[in-house]
Amino acid sequence: MKNNFNLVATAAAGLESLTARELRDLGIETKMDDRSRVLFSGTKETIATANLWLRTADRVKIIIGEFPAKTFDELFEGVYALDWAEILPFGAQFPIAKAKAIKSDLHNEPSIQAITKKAIAKKMQVHYHRPENVPIPETGALFSIEVVLHKNVATIMLDTTGESLFKRGYRVDKGGAPIKENMAAAIIMLTNWRANMSRPFVDPTCGSGTFCIEAALIGMNIAPGFNRDFAFEAWPWFEDEIFKKVRDDAESKANYDAELDISGFDIDGRMIQIAQENALEIGLDDIIHFKQMRLQDFHSDKLDGVLISNPPYGERLGDETAAYQLYEEMGETFKPLETWSKYIITSDLEFEKHYGAKATKKRKLYNGRLRTDLYQYFGKRIK
């Protein structure tokens, strides 16, 4: 099996530059193409490292091949020409998990999936000298394949990740409508807290504790994928010792003695209990302070803190009036915190009006398919 792969890290729209920065921080060179794809190359160790360490990405995929495909015949021949026997061991499960067509002559996605599957199955039958009417049983390791057609160019990819990278493995429960872990990490990375992680960090509407837990993972330099499994671990040609080496290296880089000041508050006592259970699951229960408290009761004599909030907005509260009242209370409660920087994410375009202050800066992000804005209020500098 070769040990040099063309790779792509996928991320939510608006987060690609953060994912690219993370890879560069890991010593992995990247480039962005005109489709905002984060492209890189590397070995099996690179695949393991990217999956284990990326906080903002969704998945890491191997690009198996790219070729023009305006017709189904071209798609079949292009897929068939790829060296599938090097990738798929005998008996491998190889579902075409996803097909996507963008600005292409071929646009029937179920048909794209079916043709791709047929071409791979045919190639494997020929390679293993099986009669045409005797399919190879798919009872082995899982290799999830994706095909994307963009402007009549087909890209065939193999998912190395498995469940999306936002699933860190620490959620015992999630409560209502939590923000995804990779989105929470991305927002933290967009704040000025990362420059000085001894500063107070507060989420006054913490829900199940995602922002606080992700902040602790960042502050202690704990790899976000340390508590979970990945698809590539089940592949016969991916040696166990490679991932063990990467995990051991990550363990040696964790700073469990980091002094952090991280607190989360919520009006709902059940959510605080869930947040505490989630923190306990990942071993951070003695690092993060969770407490049941109304947002309006939050105050602090500390200086130069960072506050992040994902308040329940209209469609989550089920009442637009209640959301506007909450924004007004936030504005009044946070106003005395002059040296604190505040970062508030919401899909409500009326937020600034009801909060009572115009943001220093705004950034458009997508929480799933929901377009949101990160309203950033920078604190006054301490002289």
mmCIF file of C-alpha atoms in Angstrom:
data_model
loop_
_atom_site.group_PDB
_atom_site.id
_atom_site.type_symbol
_atom_site.label_atom_id
_atom_site.label_comp_id
_atom_site.label_asym_id
_atom_site.label_seq_id
_atom_site.Cartn_x
_atom_site.Cartn_y
_atom_site.Cartn_z
ATOM 1 C CA MET A 1 0.000 0.000 0.000
ATOM 2 C CA LYS A 2 1.334 3.431 -0.888
ATOM 3 C CA ASN A 3 1.945 5.947 1.881
ATOM 4 C CA ASN A 4 1.420 9.235 0.094
ATOM 5 C CA PHE A 5 -2.093 10.602 -0.200
ATOM 6 C CA ASN A 6 -3.854 13.641 -1.600
ATOM 7 C CA LEU A 7 -6.177 14.814 1.167
ATOM 8 C CA VAL A 8 -8.960 17.302 1.822
ATOM 9 C CA ALA A 9 -10.320 18.589 5.135
ATOM 10 C CA THR A 10 -13.942 19.678 4.948
ATOM 11 C CA ALA A 11 -15.423 22.357 7.198
ATOM 12 C CA ALA A 12 -18.587 24.426 7.514
ATOM 13 C CA ALA A 13 -18.827 27.416 5.186
ATOM 14 C CA GLY A 14 -16.826 30.268 6.655
ATOM 15 C CA LEU A 15 -14.508 28.060 8.734
ATOM 16 C CA GLU A 16 -12.177 26.819 5.985
ATOM 17 C CA SER A 17 -9.460 29.381 6.735
ATOM 18 C CA LEU A 18 -9.422 28.307 10.403
ATOM 19 C CA THR A 19 -9.082 24.654 9.415
ATOM 20 C CA ALA A 20 -6.196 25.549 7.089
ATOM 21 C CA ARG A 21 -4.533 27.472 9.927
ATOM 22 C CA GLU A 22 -4.901 24.490 12.251
ATOM 23 C CA LEU A 23 -3.191 22.226 9.730
ATOM 24 C CA ARG A 24 -0.345 24.705 9.262
ATOM 25 C CA ASP A 25 0.063 24.858 13.056
ATOM 26 C CA LEU A 26 0.480 21.068 12.913
ATOM 27 C CA GLY A 27 3.299 21.518 10.394
ATOM 28 C CA ILE A 28 1.163 20.432 7.420
ATOM 29 C CA GLU A 29 1.276 22.586 4.289
ATOM 30 C CA THR A 30 -2.106 23.465 2.788
ATOM 31 C CA LYS A 31 -3.644 25.228 -0.151
ATOM 32 C CA MET A 32 -7.158 26.512 -0.813
ATOM 33 C CA ASP A 33 -8.700 26.102 -4.241
ATOM 34 C CA ASP A 34 -11.464 28.150 -5.890
ATOM 35 C CA ARG A 35 -14.036 25.938 -4.141
ATOM 36 C CA SER A 36 -12.687 26.844 -0.673
ATOM 37 C CA ARG A 37 -11.444 23.280 -0.214
ATOM 38 C CA VAL A 38 -8.583 22.840 2.234
ATOM 39 C CA LEU A 39 -6.193 20.613 0.324
ATOM 40 C CA PHE A 40 -3.048 18.968 1.661
ATOM 41 C CA SER A 41 -1.021 15.808 1.189
ATOM 42 C CA GLY A 42 0.785 13.402 3.447
ATOM 43 C CA THR A 43 1.252 9.939 4.870
ATOM 44 C CA LYS A 44 -0.865 7.665 7.045
ATOM 45 C CA GLU A 45 0.598 9.530 10.001
ATOM 46 C CA THR A 46 -0.721 12.788 8.488
ATOM 47 C CA ILE A 47 -4.202 11.249 8.228
ATOM 48 C CA ALA A 48 -4.085 10.157 11.879
ATOM 49 C CA THR A 49 -2.717 13.522 13.037
ATOM 50 C CA ALA A 50 -5.324 15.576 11.171
ATOM 51 C CA ASN A 51 -8.214 13.476 12.481
ATOM 52 C CA LEU A 52 -6.943 13.551 16.052
ATOM 53 C CA TRP A 53 -6.122 17.275 16.224
ATOM 54 C CA LEU A 54 -8.495 19.231 13.974
ATOM 55 C CA ARG A 55 -10.956 21.188 16.117
ATOM 56 C CA THR A 56 -12.862 23.070 13.396
ATOM 57 C CA ALA A 57 -13.140 20.505 10.566
ATOM 58 C CA ASP A 58 -15.924 18.020 9.796
ATOM 59 C CA ARG A 59 -13.975 15.276 8.055
ATOM 60 C CA VAL A 60 -10.636 14.270 6.537
ATOM 61 C CA LYS A 61 -10.907 12.517 3.159
ATOM 62 C CA ILE A 62 -8.506 10.854 0.738
ATOM 63 C CA ILE A 63 -8.904 12.081 -2.833
ATOM 64 C CA ILE A 64 -8.705 8.829 -4.795
ATOM 65 C CA GLY A 65 -9.019 10.471 -8.199
ATOM 66 C CA GLU A 66 -10.365 13.349 -10.272
ATOM 67 C CA PHE A 67 -11.397 13.224 -13.935
ATOM 68 C CA PRO A 68 -13.808 14.871 -16.438
ATOM 69 C CA ALA A 69 -17.279 13.288 -16.505
ATOM 70 C CA LYS A 70 -19.992 14.815 -18.672
ATOM 71 C CA THR A 71 -21.756 11.486 -19.266
ATOM 72 C CA PHE A 72 -22.488 8.375 -17.230
ATOM 73 C CA ASP A 73 -20.153 6.415 -19.520
ATOM 74 C CA GLU A 74 -17.319 8.830 -18.689
ATOM 75 C CA LEU A 75 -18.159 8.550 -15.000
ATOM 76 C CA PHE A 76 -18.115 4.744 -15.163
ATOM 77 C CA GLU A 77 -14.828 4.582 -17.091
ATOM 78 C CA GLY A 78 -13.169 7.176 -14.840
ATOM 79 C CA VAL A 79 -14.126 5.330 -11.657
ATOM 80 C CA TYR A 80 -13.195 1.952 -13.169
ATOM 81 C CA ALA A 81 -9.724 3.243 -14.126
ATOM 82 C CA LEU A 82 -8.792 3.968 -10.499
ATOM 83 C CA ASP A 83 -6.685 1.414 -8.590
ATOM 84 C CA TRP A 84 -9.387 0.104 -6.277
ATOM 85 C CA ALA A 85 -7.571 -3.096 -5.370
ATOM 86 C CA GLU A 86 -4.882 -1.040 -3.621
ATOM 87 C CA ILE A 87 -7.518 0.646 -1.451
ATOM 88 C CA LEU A 88 -10.225 -1.973 -0.911
ATOM 89 C CA PRO A 89 -9.247 -5.354 0.513
ATOM 90 C CA PHE A 90 -11.203 -8.427 -0.586
ATOM 91 C CA GLY A 91 -14.644 -8.394 1.036
ATOM 92 C CA ALA A 92 -14.565 -4.687 1.963
ATOM 93 C CA GLN A 93 -17.840 -2.845 2.433
ATOM 94 C CA PHE A 94 -17.788 0.150 0.092
ATOM 95 C CA PRO A 95 -21.088 2.072 0.165
ATOM 96 C CA ILE A 96 -21.299 5.194 -1.978
ATOM 97 C CA ALA A 97 -22.374 7.184 1.048
ATOM 98 C CA LYS A 98 -22.772 10.519 -0.677
ATOM 99 C CA ALA A 99 -23.092 11.959 -4.172
ATOM 100 C CA LYS A 100 -23.265 15.636 -4.966
ATOM 101 C CA ALA A 101 -23.583 17.432 -8.313
ATOM 102 C CA ILE A 102 -22.848 21.138 -8.745
ATOM 103 C CA LYS A 103 -23.060 22.955 -12.095
ATOM 104 C CA SER A 104 -22.661 19.664 -13.979
ATOM 105 C CA ASP A 105 -24.410 17.899 -16.860
ATOM 106 C CA LEU A 106 -24.928 14.888 -14.612
ATOM 107 C CA HIS A 107 -27.250 15.900 -11.802
ATOM 108 C CA ASN A 108 -29.233 12.807 -10.799
ATOM 109 C CA GLU A 109 -27.435 11.976 -7.561
ATOM 110 C CA PRO A 110 -28.913 8.484 -7.001
ATOM 111 C CA SER A 111 -27.808 7.535 -10.530
ATOM 112 C CA ILE A 112 -24.324 8.946 -9.881
ATOM 113 C CA GLN A 113 -24.126 6.753 -6.770
ATOM 114 C CA ALA A 114 -25.334 3.663 -8.632
ATOM 115 C CA ILE A 115 -22.893 4.084 -11.555
ATOM 116 C CA THR A 116 -19.966 4.669 -9.177
ATOM 117 C CA LYS A 117 -20.852 1.554 -7.176
ATOM 118 C CA LYS A 118 -21.205 -0.521 -10.338
ATOM 119 C CA ALA A 119 -17.811 0.596 -11.674
ATOM 120 C CA ILE A 120 -15.982 -0.242 -8.434
ATOM 121 C CA ALA A 121 -17.721 -3.622 -8.103
ATOM 122 C CA LYS A 122 -16.809 -4.491 -11.698
ATOM 123 C CA LYS A 123 -13.156 -3.529 -11.144
ATOM 124 C CA MET A 124 -12.943 -5.634 -7.983
ATOM 125 C CA GLN A 125 -14.532 -8.641 -9.718
ATOM 126 C CA VAL A 126 -12.001 -8.430 -12.548
ATOM 127 C CA HIS A 127 -9.070 -7.990 -10.146
ATOM 128 C CA TYR A 128 -10.051 -10.983 -8.035
ATOM 129 C CA HIS A 129 -11.058 -13.088 -11.086
ATOM 130 C CA ARG A 130 -14.648 -13.520 -9.971
ATOM 131 C CA PRO A 131 -17.390 -14.499 -12.457
ATOM 132 C CA GLU A 132 -19.438 -11.485 -13.520
ATOM 133 C CA ASN A 133 -22.628 -12.812 -11.949
ATOM 134 C CA VAL A 134 -20.948 -13.667 -8.613
ATOM 135 C CA PRO A 135 -20.540 -10.482 -6.547
ATOM 136 C CA ILE A 136 -17.844 -10.235 -3.914
ATOM 137 C CA PRO A 137 -19.525 -10.354 -0.474
ATOM 138 C CA GLU A 138 -19.203 -7.095 1.474
ATOM 139 C CA THR A 139 -18.601 -8.368 4.988
ATOM 140 C CA GLY A 140 -15.260 -6.774 5.868
ATOM 141 C CA ALA A 141 -14.081 -3.345 6.966
ATOM 142 C CA LEU A 142 -16.096 -0.277 6.005
ATOM 143 C CA PHE A 143 -14.747 2.112 3.337
ATOM 144 C CA SER A 144 -17.204 4.975 2.861
ATOM 145 C CA ILE A 145 -16.881 6.536 -0.599
ATOM 146 C CA GLU A 146 -18.126 9.906 -1.820
ATOM 147 C CA VAL A 147 -18.392 11.339 -5.305
ATOM 148 C CA VAL A 148 -18.695 15.031 -6.113
ATOM 149 C CA LEU A 149 -19.287 16.408 -9.592
ATOM 150 C CA HIS A 150 -18.320 20.069 -9.936
ATOM 151 C CA LYS A 151 -18.404 21.732 -13.357
ATOM 152 C CA ASN A 152 -18.271 18.298 -15.002
ATOM 153 C CA VAL A 153 -15.211 17.155 -13.053
ATOM 154 C CA ALA A 154 -15.715 14.134 -10.802
ATOM 155 C CA THR A 155 -13.836 13.859 -7.502
ATOM 156 C CA ILE A 156 -13.866 10.425 -5.864
ATOM 157 C CA MET A 157 -13.069 10.478 -2.147
ATOM 158 C CA LEU A 158 -12.684 8.045 0.727
ATOM 159 C CA ASP A 159 -13.776 9.196 4.196
ATOM 160 C CA THR A 160 -11.087 8.467 6.804
ATOM 161 C CA THR A 161 -13.042 9.909 9.735
ATOM 162 C CA GLY A 162 -16.265 7.981 10.307
ATOM 163 C CA GLU A 163 -18.633 9.954 12.491
ATOM 164 C CA SER A 164 -18.093 13.687 11.967
ATOM 165 C CA LEU A 165 -15.197 15.255 13.857
ATOM 166 C CA PHE A 166 -17.590 17.395 15.894
ATOM 167 C CA LYS A 167 -18.485 14.209 17.792
ATOM 168 C CA ARG A 168 -15.690 14.332 20.350
ATOM 169 C CA GLY A 169 -17.074 11.517 22.476
ATOM 170 C CA TYR A 170 -17.803 13.484 25.651
ATOM 171 C CA ARG A 171 -21.514 14.208 25.258
ATOM 172 C CA VAL A 172 -23.455 12.161 27.796
ATOM 173 C CA ASP A 173 -26.482 14.277 26.927
ATOM 174 C CA LYS A 174 -27.001 17.433 24.891
ATOM 175 C CA GLY A 175 -30.265 18.884 26.094
ATOM 176 C CA GLY A 176 -32.090 21.163 23.658
ATOM 177 C CA ALA A 177 -30.310 22.629 20.613
ATOM 178 C CA PRO A 178 -26.572 22.684 21.367
ATOM 179 C CA ILE A 179 -23.995 24.275 19.131
ATOM 180 C CA LYS A 180 -21.748 21.745 17.408
ATOM 181 C CA GLU A 181 -18.416 21.187 19.102
ATOM 182 C CA ASN A 182 -16.363 22.171 16.048
ATOM 183 C CA MET A 183 -18.370 25.383 15.605
ATOM 184 C CA ALA A 184 -17.854 26.213 19.294
ATOM 185 C CA ALA A 185 -14.107 25.606 18.949
ATOM 186 C CA ALA A 186 -14.008 27.798 15.843
ATOM 187 C CA ILE A 187 -15.725 30.680 17.633
ATOM 188 C CA ILE A 188 -13.278 30.397 20.542
ATOM 189 C CA MET A 189 -10.428 30.494 18.027
ATOM 190 C CA LEU A 190 -11.895 33.714 16.598
ATOM 191 C CA THR A 191 -11.767 35.415 20.007
ATOM 192 C CA ASN A 192 -8.846 37.142 21.723
ATOM 193 C CA TRP A 193 -8.931 34.603 24.586
ATOM 194 C CA ARG A 194 -6.464 32.288 22.863
ATOM 195 C CA ALA A 195 -3.726 34.923 23.179
ATOM 196 C CA ASN A 196 -3.913 34.740 26.982
ATOM 197 C CA MET A 197 -5.777 31.721 28.301
ATOM 198 C CA SER A 198 -5.354 32.679 31.945
ATOM 199 C CA ARG A 199 -7.992 35.381 31.393
ATOM 200 C CA PRO A 200 -11.502 34.676 32.714
ATOM 201 C CA PHE A 201 -13.693 32.804 30.222
ATOM 202 C CA VAL A 202 -17.461 32.821 30.800
ATOM 203 C CA ASP A 203 -20.491 31.438 28.981
ATOM 204 C CA PRO A 204 -23.568 32.898 30.734
ATOM 205 C CA THR A 205 -25.993 30.772 28.652
ATOM 206 C CA CYS A 206 -23.911 27.602 28.711
ATOM 207 C CA GLY A 207 -26.570 24.946 28.084
ATOM 208 C CA SER A 208 -24.814 21.574 27.958
ATOM 209 C CA GLY A 209 -21.408 23.230 28.404
ATOM 210 C CA THR A 210 -19.952 22.984 24.890
ATOM 211 C CA PHE A 211 -18.119 26.337 24.821
ATOM 212 C CA CYS A 212 -16.614 25.782 28.266
ATOM 213 C CA ILE A 213 -15.469 22.234 27.501
ATOM 214 C CA GLU A 214 -13.976 23.218 24.136
ATOM 215 C CA ALA A 215 -12.177 26.148 25.797
ATOM 216 C CA ALA A 216 -10.687 23.795 28.388
ATOM 217 C CA LEU A 217 -9.529 21.395 25.673
ATOM 218 C CA ILE A 218 -7.847 24.287 23.843
ATOM 219 C CA GLY A 219 -6.383 25.758 27.015
ATOM 220 C CA MET A 220 -4.865 22.423 28.078
ATOM 221 C CA ASN A 221 -3.799 21.525 24.516
ATOM 222 C CA ILE A 222 -5.782 18.287 24.611
ATOM 223 C CA ALA A 223 -6.387 16.759 21.163
ATOM 224 C CA PRO A 224 -10.157 16.963 20.503
ATOM 225 C CA GLY A 225 -10.289 13.447 19.018
ATOM 226 C CA PHE A 226 -8.487 11.764 21.882
ATOM 227 C CA ASN A 227 -11.636 10.085 23.283
ATOM 228 C CA ARG A 228 -13.061 8.641 20.072
ATOM 229 C CA ASP A 229 -12.468 6.170 17.234
ATOM 230 C CA PHE A 230 -11.970 6.816 13.519
ATOM 231 C CA ALA A 231 -12.899 4.891 10.380
ATOM 232 C CA PHE A 232 -9.283 4.380 9.285
ATOM 233 C CA GLU A 233 -8.522 2.376 12.448
ATOM 234 C CA ALA A 234 -10.510 -0.571 11.037
ATOM 235 C CA TRP A 235 -8.667 -0.678 7.711
ATOM 236 C CA PRO A 236 -6.321 -3.675 7.362
ATOM 237 C CA TRP A 237 -3.603 -1.608 5.650
ATOM 238 C CA PHE A 238 -3.521 1.110 8.333
ATOM 239 C CA GLU A 239 -0.971 -0.110 10.863
ATOM 240 C CA ASP A 240 -2.014 0.176 14.521
ATOM 241 C CA GLU A 241 1.414 1.422 15.571
ATOM 242 C CA ILE A 242 1.046 4.545 13.395
ATOM 243 C CA PHE A 243 -2.000 5.783 15.282
ATOM 244 C CA LYS A 244 -0.542 4.697 18.613
ATOM 245 C CA LYS A 245 2.506 6.855 17.930
ATOM 246 C CA VAL A 246 0.304 9.858 17.054
ATOM 247 C CA ARG A 247 -1.853 9.366 20.161
ATOM 248 C CA ASP A 248 1.183 8.990 22.425
ATOM 249 C CA ASP A 249 2.646 12.176 20.967
ATOM 250 C CA ALA A 250 -0.634 14.012 21.614
ATOM 251 C CA GLU A 251 -0.713 12.756 25.198
ATOM 252 C CA SER A 252 2.812 14.093 25.779
ATOM 253 C CA LYS A 253 1.791 17.540 24.506
ATOM 254 C CA ALA A 254 -1.246 17.944 26.789
ATOM 255 C CA ASN A 255 -0.774 20.466 29.587
ATOM 256 C CA TYR A 256 -2.951 19.117 32.380
ATOM 257 C CA ASP A 257 -1.494 21.638 34.834
ATOM 258 C CA ALA A 258 -2.638 24.709 32.890
ATOM 259 C CA GLU A 259 -4.308 27.248 35.180
ATOM 260 C CA LEU A 260 -7.620 28.173 33.572
ATOM 261 C CA ASP A 261 -10.525 30.326 34.762
ATOM 262 C CA ILE A 262 -13.558 28.909 32.922
ATOM 263 C CA SER A 263 -17.157 29.255 34.097
ATOM 264 C CA GLY A 264 -20.559 28.399 32.666
ATOM 265 C CA PHE A 265 -23.959 29.528 33.918
ATOM 266 C CA ASP A 266 -27.516 28.703 32.875
ATOM 267 C CA ILE A 267 -30.961 29.425 34.257
ATOM 268 C CA ASP A 268 -31.948 25.764 33.730
ATOM 269 C CA GLY A 269 -30.647 23.518 36.502
ATOM 270 C CA ARG A 270 -31.122 20.408 34.340
ATOM 271 C CA MET A 271 -28.766 21.865 31.707
ATOM 272 C CA ILE A 272 -26.156 22.596 34.368
ATOM 273 C CA GLN A 273 -26.365 18.969 35.487
ATOM 274 C CA ILE A 274 -25.870 17.817 31.871
ATOM 275 C CA ALA A 275 -22.914 20.209 31.463
ATOM 276 C CA GLN A 276 -21.316 18.807 34.619
ATOM 277 C CA GLU A 277 -21.848 15.232 33.408
ATOM 278 C CA ASN A 278 -20.288 16.059 30.029
ATOM 279 C CA ALA A 279 -17.277 17.673 31.715
ATOM 280 C CA LEU A 280 -16.931 14.657 34.022
ATOM 281 C CA GLU A 281 -17.020 12.293 31.026
ATOM 282 C CA ILE A 282 -13.910 13.922 29.561
ATOM 283 C CA GLY A 283 -12.197 14.477 32.911
ATOM 284 C CA LEU A 284 -12.570 18.266 33.089
ATOM 285 C CA ASP A 285 -15.080 18.479 35.927
ATOM 286 C CA ASP A 286 -12.516 19.992 38.307
ATOM 287 C CA ILE A 287 -11.373 22.530 35.684
ATOM 288 C CA ILE A 288 -14.706 24.149 34.743
ATOM 289 C CA HIS A 289 -17.039 25.867 37.208
ATOM 290 C CA PHE A 290 -20.727 25.347 36.329
ATOM 291 C CA LYS A 291 -23.527 26.983 38.307
ATOM 292 C CA GLN A 292 -27.270 27.506 37.897
ATOM 293 C CA MET A 293 -27.872 31.250 37.581
ATOM 294 C CA ARG A 294 -30.021 33.734 35.686
ATOM 295 C CA LEU A 295 -28.142 35.702 33.061
ATOM 296 C CA GLN A 296 -29.269 38.974 34.700
ATOM 297 C CA ASP A 297 -27.533 37.964 37.943
ATOM 298 C CA PHE A 298 -24.108 37.615 36.336
ATOM 299 C CA HIS A 299 -21.523 40.170 37.416
ATOM 300 C CA SER A 300 -17.771 40.105 37.888
ATOM 301 C CA ASP A 301 -15.069 42.269 39.442
ATOM 302 C CA LYS A 302 -12.467 40.524 37.290
ATOM 303 C CA LEU A 303 -10.896 42.435 34.419
ATOM 304 C CA ASP A 304 -10.068 41.634 30.804
ATOM 305 C CA GLY A 305 -12.335 38.589 30.556
ATOM 306 C CA VAL A 306 -13.866 36.934 27.514
ATOM 307 C CA LEU A 307 -17.561 36.170 27.357
ATOM 308 C CA ILE A 308 -19.125 33.891 24.732
ATOM 309 C CA SER A 309 -22.838 33.272 24.403
ATOM 310 C CA ASN A 310 -25.104 31.329 22.073
ATOM 311 C CA PRO A 311 -28.407 32.660 23.448
ATOM 312 C CA PRO A 312 -31.652 30.896 22.562
ATOM 313 C CA TYR A 313 -33.035 32.934 19.679
ATOM 314 C CA GLY A 314 -36.551 33.286 18.315
ATOM 315 C CA GLU A 315 -37.096 29.865 16.767
ATOM 316 C CA ARG A 316 -35.431 28.103 19.717
ATOM 317 C CA LEU A 317 -37.331 30.074 22.356
ATOM 318 C CA GLY A 318 -40.531 29.764 20.332
ATOM 319 C CA ASP A 319 -41.260 33.393 21.168
ATOM 320 C CA GLU A 320 -39.690 36.364 19.375
ATOM 321 C CA THR A 321 -40.695 38.754 22.154
ATOM 322 C CA ALA A 322 -38.899 36.634 24.762
ATOM 323 C CA ALA A 323 -35.769 36.611 22.583
ATOM 324 C CA TYR A 324 -35.772 40.405 22.262
ATOM 325 C CA GLN A 325 -36.217 40.767 26.006
ATOM 326 C CA LEU A 326 -33.260 38.431 26.563
ATOM 327 C CA TYR A 327 -31.082 40.526 24.227
ATOM 328 C CA GLU A 328 -31.996 43.689 26.127
ATOM 329 C CA GLU A 329 -31.125 42.007 29.430
ATOM 330 C CA MET A 330 -27.811 40.873 27.961
ATOM 331 C CA GLY A 331 -26.973 44.429 26.915
ATOM 332 C CA GLU A 332 -27.755 45.788 30.380
ATOM 333 C CA THR A 333 -25.966 42.956 32.225
ATOM 334 C CA PHE A 334 -22.786 43.082 30.123
ATOM 335 C CA LYS A 335 -22.503 46.900 29.937
ATOM 336 C CA PRO A 336 -20.528 47.242 33.221
ATOM 337 C CA LEU A 337 -17.954 44.708 31.954
ATOM 338 C CA GLU A 338 -16.064 47.410 30.058
ATOM 339 C CA THR A 339 -12.736 45.577 29.824
ATOM 340 C CA TRP A 340 -14.363 42.300 28.780
ATOM 341 C CA SER A 341 -14.673 41.213 25.167
ATOM 342 C CA LYS A 342 -18.058 39.726 24.311
ATOM 343 C CA TYR A 343 -18.835 37.333 21.467
ATOM 344 C CA ILE A 344 -22.488 36.510 20.817
ATOM 345 C CA ILE A 345 -23.728 34.197 18.059
ATOM 346 C CA THR A 346 -27.306 34.416 16.821
ATOM 347 C CA SER A 347 -29.279 34.162 13.589
ATOM 348 C CA ASP A 348 -31.413 37.153 14.598
ATOM 349 C CA LEU A 349 -30.625 40.148 12.374
ATOM 350 C CA GLU A 350 -32.324 42.422 14.935
ATOM 351 C CA PHE A 351 -29.852 41.505 17.676
ATOM 352 C CA GLU A 352 -27.834 44.758 17.840
ATOM 353 C CA LYS A 353 -30.970 46.886 17.995
ATOM 354 C CA HIS A 354 -32.300 45.038 21.055
ATOM 355 C CA TYR A 355 -28.895 44.495 22.681
ATOM 356 C CA GLY A 356 -28.447 48.264 22.600
ATOM 357 C CA ALA A 357 -25.009 48.538 20.996
ATOM 358 C CA LYS A 358 -23.486 48.100 17.575
ATOM 359 C CA ALA A 359 -20.896 45.328 17.328
ATOM 360 C CA THR A 360 -17.237 46.212 16.859
ATOM 361 C CA LYS A 361 -17.123 43.520 14.198
ATOM 362 C CA LYS A 362 -19.438 40.894 12.690
ATOM 363 C CA ARG A 363 -18.628 37.565 11.050
ATOM 364 C CA LYS A 364 -21.036 35.398 9.087
ATOM 365 C CA LEU A 365 -21.007 31.702 10.052
ATOM 366 C CA TYR A 366 -23.201 28.690 9.367
ATOM 367 C CA ASN A 367 -24.410 26.544 12.263
ATOM 368 C CA GLY A 368 -25.469 23.559 10.159
ATOM 369 C CA ARG A 369 -27.632 25.097 7.434
ATOM 370 C CA LEU A 370 -28.629 28.033 9.621
ATOM 371 C CA ARG A 371 -26.902 31.290 8.736
ATOM 372 C CA THR A 372 -25.769 33.090 11.883
ATOM 373 C CA ASP A 373 -23.677 36.123 12.761
ATOM 374 C CA LEU A 374 -20.962 36.331 15.385
ATOM 375 C CA TYR A 375 -21.346 39.758 17.000
ATOM 376 C CA GLN A 376 -17.995 40.802 18.457
ATOM 377 C CA TYR A 377 -17.685 43.536 21.102
ATOM 378 C CA PHE A 378 -14.075 44.263 21.990
ATOM 379 C CA GLY A 379 -13.287 45.327 25.558
ATOM 380 C CA LYS A 380 -11.411 48.472 26.538
ATOM 381 C CA ARG A 381 -7.702 47.966 27.008
ATOM 382 C CA ILE A 382 -6.396 48.026 30.538
ATOM 383 C CA LYS A 383 -3.827 50.809 30.914
#
